[in-house]
Amino acid sequence: MVLSTIKWSLEDYHQIIKTGLLNDRPVELLAGEIVEMPREDPPHAYFSSEAGEYLTRLLGDRALVSQAKPITLPNQSEPEPDLAIVQPLGREYLSHHPYPENIFWVIEYANTSLEKDSTLKYHIYAEAGIPEYWLVNLQTAELIIYRQPRGRDYGSKMTLKEGEISPLAFPDVTIPIQAIISA
């Protein structure tokens, strides 16, 4: 649900957050709009948490697996993907959230948020140049992998239920699809 029809800048959004006005509401900034995030149902919470822990063990020191934390994008967006696999920059993240150039790929788990994640967030991630976007459709137990951002779209789409995949950033790493969609 969009909380306001006003288009907000990142700076204005940060000021609103600092005031505490939205402390009791899970929100994210998407294309300048403050959007309320739906509550996670148990499967969403379970699968995203398990996959995050798996990827953390698998990638070790090569990447930071950030779970449900903001990333800052140039298109007036500060989404909170379920998982963002980012450069491990340590204390640098005290001064900013990961920027597109720090992000290897993002993963969203979608059940009630499927429409938003497959349209609005899809376009936001592509436009920001996120090289790889993985969308887990919890309704069909499928992993949809988008690659090659081109404007507001991705040039490549794969839908997988089984097998293995290597992320673009780590071609030497093989991830079983089941580790992502059914932990």
PDB file of C-alpha atoms in Angstrom:
ATOM      1  CA  MET A   1       0.000   0.000   0.000  1.00  0.00           C
ATOM      2  CA  VAL A   2       1.346   3.424  -0.990  1.00  0.00           C
ATOM      3  CA  LEU A   3       1.204   5.716   2.041  1.00  0.00           C
ATOM      4  CA  SER A   4       1.365   8.980   0.120  1.00  0.00           C
ATOM      5  CA  THR A   5       1.015  10.184  -3.449  1.00  0.00           C
ATOM      6  CA  ILE A   6       3.803  12.702  -2.859  1.00  0.00           C
ATOM      7  CA  LYS A   7       7.077  11.894  -4.602  1.00  0.00           C
ATOM      8  CA  TRP A   8       9.837  11.887  -1.980  1.00  0.00           C
ATOM      9  CA  SER A   9      13.554  12.328  -2.450  1.00  0.00           C
ATOM     10  CA  LEU A  10      15.988  10.074  -0.609  1.00  0.00           C
ATOM     11  CA  GLU A  11      16.939  13.010   1.607  1.00  0.00           C
ATOM     12  CA  ASP A  12      13.317  13.756   2.538  1.00  0.00           C
ATOM     13  CA  TYR A  13      12.683  10.062   3.191  1.00  0.00           C
ATOM     14  CA  HIS A  14      15.690   9.881   5.524  1.00  0.00           C
ATOM     15  CA  GLN A  15      14.411  12.948   7.405  1.00  0.00           C
ATOM     16  CA  ILE A  16      10.982  11.339   7.845  1.00  0.00           C
ATOM     17  CA  ILE A  17      12.607   8.138   9.118  1.00  0.00           C
ATOM     18  CA  LYS A  18      14.737  10.129  11.591  1.00  0.00           C
ATOM     19  CA  THR A  19      11.650  11.798  13.062  1.00  0.00           C
ATOM     20  CA  GLY A  20      10.286   8.398  14.071  1.00  0.00           C
ATOM     21  CA  LEU A  21       6.912   9.001  12.399  1.00  0.00           C
ATOM     22  CA  LEU A  22       7.103   5.650  10.638  1.00  0.00           C
ATOM     23  CA  ASN A  23       8.698   3.597  13.439  1.00  0.00           C
ATOM     24  CA  ASP A  24       5.655   1.376  13.826  1.00  0.00           C
ATOM     25  CA  ARG A  25       5.249   0.769  10.084  1.00  0.00           C
ATOM     26  CA  PRO A  26       7.492  -1.349   7.868  1.00  0.00           C
ATOM     27  CA  VAL A  27       8.060   0.832   4.814  1.00  0.00           C
ATOM     28  CA  GLU A  28      10.450   1.258   1.915  1.00  0.00           C
ATOM     29  CA  LEU A  29      10.964   4.008  -0.649  1.00  0.00           C
ATOM     30  CA  LEU A  30      10.194   2.823  -4.187  1.00  0.00           C
ATOM     31  CA  ALA A  31      10.512   5.268  -7.082  1.00  0.00           C
ATOM     32  CA  GLY A  32       9.886   8.196  -4.734  1.00  0.00           C
ATOM     33  CA  GLU A  33       6.824   6.681  -3.046  1.00  0.00           C
ATOM     34  CA  ILE A  34       6.721   5.459   0.540  1.00  0.00           C
ATOM     35  CA  VAL A  35       5.280   1.961   0.291  1.00  0.00           C
ATOM     36  CA  GLU A  36       4.174  -0.167   3.207  1.00  0.00           C
ATOM     37  CA  MET A  37       5.687  -3.649   3.158  1.00  0.00           C
ATOM     38  CA  PRO A  38       3.348  -6.568   3.814  1.00  0.00           C
ATOM     39  CA  ARG A  39       4.006  -8.663   6.882  1.00  0.00           C
ATOM     40  CA  GLU A  40       6.018 -11.785   6.157  1.00  0.00           C
ATOM     41  CA  ASP A  41       4.044 -14.979   6.379  1.00  0.00           C
ATOM     42  CA  PRO A  42       5.855 -17.958   7.964  1.00  0.00           C
ATOM     43  CA  PRO A  43       7.024 -19.587   4.678  1.00  0.00           C
ATOM     44  CA  HIS A  44       8.445 -16.259   3.471  1.00  0.00           C
ATOM     45  CA  ALA A  45      10.321 -15.704   6.724  1.00  0.00           C
ATOM     46  CA  TYR A  46      11.562 -19.301   6.877  1.00  0.00           C
ATOM     47  CA  PHE A  47      12.800 -19.650   3.298  1.00  0.00           C
ATOM     48  CA  SER A  48      14.496 -16.241   3.120  1.00  0.00           C
ATOM     49  CA  SER A  49      16.215 -16.783   6.474  1.00  0.00           C
ATOM     50  CA  GLU A  50      17.408 -20.295   5.598  1.00  0.00           C
ATOM     51  CA  ALA A  51      18.666 -19.201   2.171  1.00  0.00           C
ATOM     52  CA  GLY A  52      20.444 -16.226   3.736  1.00  0.00           C
ATOM     53  CA  GLU A  53      22.246 -18.475   6.203  1.00  0.00           C
ATOM     54  CA  TYR A  54      23.132 -20.948   3.430  1.00  0.00           C
ATOM     55  CA  LEU A  55      24.564 -18.210   1.188  1.00  0.00           C
ATOM     56  CA  THR A  56      26.512 -16.736   4.106  1.00  0.00           C
ATOM     57  CA  ARG A  57      28.188 -20.102   4.727  1.00  0.00           C
ATOM     58  CA  LEU A  58      28.724 -20.738   1.012  1.00  0.00           C
ATOM     59  CA  LEU A  59      30.221 -17.335   0.139  1.00  0.00           C
ATOM     60  CA  GLY A  60      32.198 -16.840   3.350  1.00  0.00           C
ATOM     61  CA  ASP A  61      34.349 -13.681   3.264  1.00  0.00           C
ATOM     62  CA  ARG A  62      33.710 -13.084  -0.440  1.00  0.00           C
ATOM     63  CA  ALA A  63      30.374 -11.323   0.156  1.00  0.00           C
ATOM     64  CA  LEU A  64      28.051 -10.004   2.833  1.00  0.00           C
ATOM     65  CA  VAL A  65      24.544 -11.455   2.742  1.00  0.00           C
ATOM     66  CA  SER A  66      22.347  -8.666   4.046  1.00  0.00           C
ATOM     67  CA  GLN A  67      18.903  -9.815   5.187  1.00  0.00           C
ATOM     68  CA  ALA A  68      16.006  -7.345   4.879  1.00  0.00           C
ATOM     69  CA  LYS A  69      18.221  -4.255   5.091  1.00  0.00           C
ATOM     70  CA  PRO A  70      18.041  -1.145   2.886  1.00  0.00           C
ATOM     71  CA  ILE A  71      20.013  -0.596  -0.289  1.00  0.00           C
ATOM     72  CA  THR A  72      20.259   2.888  -1.785  1.00  0.00           C
ATOM     73  CA  LEU A  73      19.485   3.263  -5.485  1.00  0.00           C
ATOM     74  CA  PRO A  74      19.738   6.396  -7.662  1.00  0.00           C
ATOM     75  CA  ASN A  75      16.099   6.234  -8.799  1.00  0.00           C
ATOM     76  CA  GLN A  76      14.733   7.686  -5.519  1.00  0.00           C
ATOM     77  CA  SER A  77      14.467   4.187  -4.110  1.00  0.00           C
ATOM     78  CA  GLU A  78      15.605   2.545  -0.928  1.00  0.00           C
ATOM     79  CA  PRO A  79      14.109  -0.938  -1.040  1.00  0.00           C
ATOM     80  CA  GLU A  80      14.762  -3.607   1.555  1.00  0.00           C
ATOM     81  CA  PRO A  81      15.245  -6.809  -0.444  1.00  0.00           C
ATOM     82  CA  ASP A  82      14.870 -10.054   1.453  1.00  0.00           C
ATOM     83  CA  LEU A  83      18.512 -10.780   0.607  1.00  0.00           C
ATOM     84  CA  ALA A  84      21.127  -8.488  -0.877  1.00  0.00           C
ATOM     85  CA  ILE A  85      24.465 -10.079  -1.661  1.00  0.00           C
ATOM     86  CA  VAL A  86      26.917  -7.196  -1.466  1.00  0.00           C
ATOM     87  CA  GLN A  87      30.590  -6.354  -1.274  1.00  0.00           C
ATOM     88  CA  PRO A  88      31.905  -6.851   2.275  1.00  0.00           C
ATOM     89  CA  LEU A  89      32.958  -3.243   2.882  1.00  0.00           C
ATOM     90  CA  GLY A  90      32.821  -3.405   6.673  1.00  0.00           C
ATOM     91  CA  ARG A  91      32.704  -0.052   8.433  1.00  0.00           C
ATOM     92  CA  GLU A  92      32.089   1.818   5.173  1.00  0.00           C
ATOM     93  CA  TYR A  93      28.447   0.827   5.643  1.00  0.00           C
ATOM     94  CA  LEU A  94      28.329   3.079   8.706  1.00  0.00           C
ATOM     95  CA  SER A  95      28.044   6.040   6.317  1.00  0.00           C
ATOM     96  CA  HIS A  96      25.760   4.578   3.638  1.00  0.00           C
ATOM     97  CA  HIS A  97      23.707   1.566   2.660  1.00  0.00           C
ATOM     98  CA  PRO A  98      25.031  -0.497  -0.268  1.00  0.00           C
ATOM     99  CA  TYR A  99      24.877   1.336  -3.601  1.00  0.00           C
ATOM    100  CA  PRO A 100      24.313  -0.439  -6.953  1.00  0.00           C
ATOM    101  CA  GLU A 101      28.066  -0.727  -7.538  1.00  0.00           C
ATOM    102  CA  ASN A 102      28.348  -2.614  -4.211  1.00  0.00           C
ATOM    103  CA  ILE A 103      25.602  -5.132  -5.032  1.00  0.00           C
ATOM    104  CA  PHE A 104      26.316  -8.521  -6.604  1.00  0.00           C
ATOM    105  CA  TRP A 105      22.649  -9.554  -6.715  1.00  0.00           C
ATOM    106  CA  VAL A 106      19.363  -9.288  -4.822  1.00  0.00           C
ATOM    107  CA  ILE A 107      16.772 -11.907  -3.927  1.00  0.00           C
ATOM    108  CA  GLU A 108      13.111 -11.291  -3.178  1.00  0.00           C
ATOM    109  CA  TYR A 109      10.741 -13.936  -1.792  1.00  0.00           C
ATOM    110  CA  ALA A 110       7.204 -13.294  -2.960  1.00  0.00           C
ATOM    111  CA  ASN A 111       3.836 -14.631  -1.989  1.00  0.00           C
ATOM    112  CA  THR A 112       1.477 -11.756  -1.207  1.00  0.00           C
ATOM    113  CA  SER A 113       4.032  -9.303  -2.670  1.00  0.00           C
ATOM    114  CA  LEU A 114       4.382 -11.130  -6.013  1.00  0.00           C
ATOM    115  CA  GLU A 115       2.745  -8.373  -8.074  1.00  0.00           C
ATOM    116  CA  LYS A 116       4.941  -5.628  -6.568  1.00  0.00           C
ATOM    117  CA  ASP A 117       8.144  -7.702  -6.728  1.00  0.00           C
ATOM    118  CA  SER A 118       7.608  -8.811 -10.334  1.00  0.00           C
ATOM    119  CA  THR A 119       6.734  -5.343 -11.652  1.00  0.00           C
ATOM    120  CA  LEU A 120       7.688  -2.320  -9.539  1.00  0.00           C
ATOM    121  CA  LYS A 121      10.792  -3.787  -7.890  1.00  0.00           C
ATOM    122  CA  TYR A 122      11.791  -5.554 -11.113  1.00  0.00           C
ATOM    123  CA  HIS A 123      11.863  -2.200 -12.944  1.00  0.00           C
ATOM    124  CA  ILE A 124      13.594  -0.392 -10.064  1.00  0.00           C
ATOM    125  CA  TYR A 125      16.355  -3.007  -9.851  1.00  0.00           C
ATOM    126  CA  ALA A 126      16.875  -3.071 -13.629  1.00  0.00           C
ATOM    127  CA  GLU A 127      16.921   0.727 -13.896  1.00  0.00           C
ATOM    128  CA  ALA A 128      19.510   0.921 -11.097  1.00  0.00           C
ATOM    129  CA  GLY A 129      21.721  -1.547 -12.977  1.00  0.00           C
ATOM    130  CA  ILE A 130      21.544  -4.386 -10.435  1.00  0.00           C
ATOM    131  CA  PRO A 131      23.258  -7.097 -12.513  1.00  0.00           C
ATOM    132  CA  GLU A 132      21.144  -9.963 -11.259  1.00  0.00           C
ATOM    133  CA  TYR A 133      17.709 -10.189  -9.618  1.00  0.00           C
ATOM    134  CA  TRP A 134      16.414 -13.489  -8.254  1.00  0.00           C
ATOM    135  CA  LEU A 135      12.680 -13.661  -7.560  1.00  0.00           C
ATOM    136  CA  VAL A 136      11.405 -16.660  -5.615  1.00  0.00           C
ATOM    137  CA  ASN A 137       7.745 -17.252  -6.392  1.00  0.00           C
ATOM    138  CA  LEU A 138       6.519 -19.012  -3.243  1.00  0.00           C
ATOM    139  CA  GLN A 139       3.169 -19.770  -4.882  1.00  0.00           C
ATOM    140  CA  THR A 140       4.743 -21.992  -7.565  1.00  0.00           C
ATOM    141  CA  ALA A 141       8.081 -22.877  -5.881  1.00  0.00           C
ATOM    142  CA  GLU A 142      10.039 -21.360  -8.778  1.00  0.00           C
ATOM    143  CA  LEU A 143      13.214 -19.304  -8.931  1.00  0.00           C
ATOM    144  CA  ILE A 144      13.050 -16.624 -11.618  1.00  0.00           C
ATOM    145  CA  ILE A 145      16.452 -15.211 -12.491  1.00  0.00           C
ATOM    146  CA  TYR A 146      16.737 -11.895 -14.296  1.00  0.00           C
ATOM    147  CA  ARG A 147      20.052 -10.780 -15.772  1.00  0.00           C
ATOM    148  CA  GLN A 148      21.461  -8.147 -18.141  1.00  0.00           C
ATOM    149  CA  PRO A 149      19.743  -4.935 -17.024  1.00  0.00           C
ATOM    150  CA  ARG A 150      18.733  -2.729 -19.950  1.00  0.00           C
ATOM    151  CA  GLY A 151      16.929   0.433 -18.983  1.00  0.00           C
ATOM    152  CA  ARG A 152      13.876  -0.554 -16.952  1.00  0.00           C
ATOM    153  CA  ASP A 153      13.993  -4.194 -18.013  1.00  0.00           C
ATOM    154  CA  TYR A 154      16.265  -7.209 -17.944  1.00  0.00           C
ATOM    155  CA  GLY A 155      17.457  -8.828 -21.168  1.00  0.00           C
ATOM    156  CA  SER A 156      17.516 -12.365 -19.780  1.00  0.00           C
ATOM    157  CA  LYS A 157      14.993 -14.395 -17.797  1.00  0.00           C
ATOM    158  CA  MET A 158      15.251 -18.003 -16.575  1.00  0.00           C
ATOM    159  CA  THR A 159      12.638 -19.868 -14.557  1.00  0.00           C
ATOM    160  CA  LEU A 160      13.973 -22.834 -12.602  1.00  0.00           C
ATOM    161  CA  LYS A 161      12.541 -25.424 -10.211  1.00  0.00           C
ATOM    162  CA  GLU A 162      15.554 -27.715  -9.985  1.00  0.00           C
ATOM    163  CA  GLY A 163      19.187 -27.989 -10.968  1.00  0.00           C
ATOM    164  CA  GLU A 164      21.974 -25.597 -10.098  1.00  0.00           C
ATOM    165  CA  ILE A 165      22.901 -22.007 -10.870  1.00  0.00           C
ATOM    166  CA  SER A 166      26.068 -19.956 -10.621  1.00  0.00           C
ATOM    167  CA  PRO A 167      25.650 -16.254  -9.849  1.00  0.00           C
ATOM    168  CA  LEU A 168      27.299 -13.921 -12.352  1.00  0.00           C
ATOM    169  CA  ALA A 169      29.558 -12.440  -9.667  1.00  0.00           C
ATOM    170  CA  PHE A 170      30.851 -15.854  -8.609  1.00  0.00           C
ATOM    171  CA  PRO A 171      30.912 -18.185 -11.629  1.00  0.00           C
ATOM    172  CA  ASP A 172      32.959 -20.715  -9.638  1.00  0.00           C
ATOM    173  CA  VAL A 173      30.154 -21.093  -7.051  1.00  0.00           C
ATOM    174  CA  THR A 174      27.347 -23.556  -7.729  1.00  0.00           C
ATOM    175  CA  ILE A 175      24.073 -23.108  -5.862  1.00  0.00           C
ATOM    176  CA  PRO A 176      21.421 -25.840  -5.849  1.00  0.00           C
ATOM    177  CA  ILE A 177      18.050 -24.301  -6.760  1.00  0.00           C
ATOM    178  CA  GLN A 178      16.466 -26.227  -3.882  1.00  0.00           C
ATOM    179  CA  ALA A 179      18.736 -24.389  -1.407  1.00  0.00           C
ATOM    180  CA  ILE A 180      17.000 -21.175  -2.472  1.00  0.00           C
ATOM    181  CA  ILE A 181      13.407 -22.246  -3.034  1.00  0.00           C
ATOM    182  CA  SER A 182      12.887 -24.963  -0.441  1.00  0.00           C
ATOM    183  CA  ALA A 183      15.782 -24.609   2.031  1.00  0.00           C
TER     184      ALA A 183
END
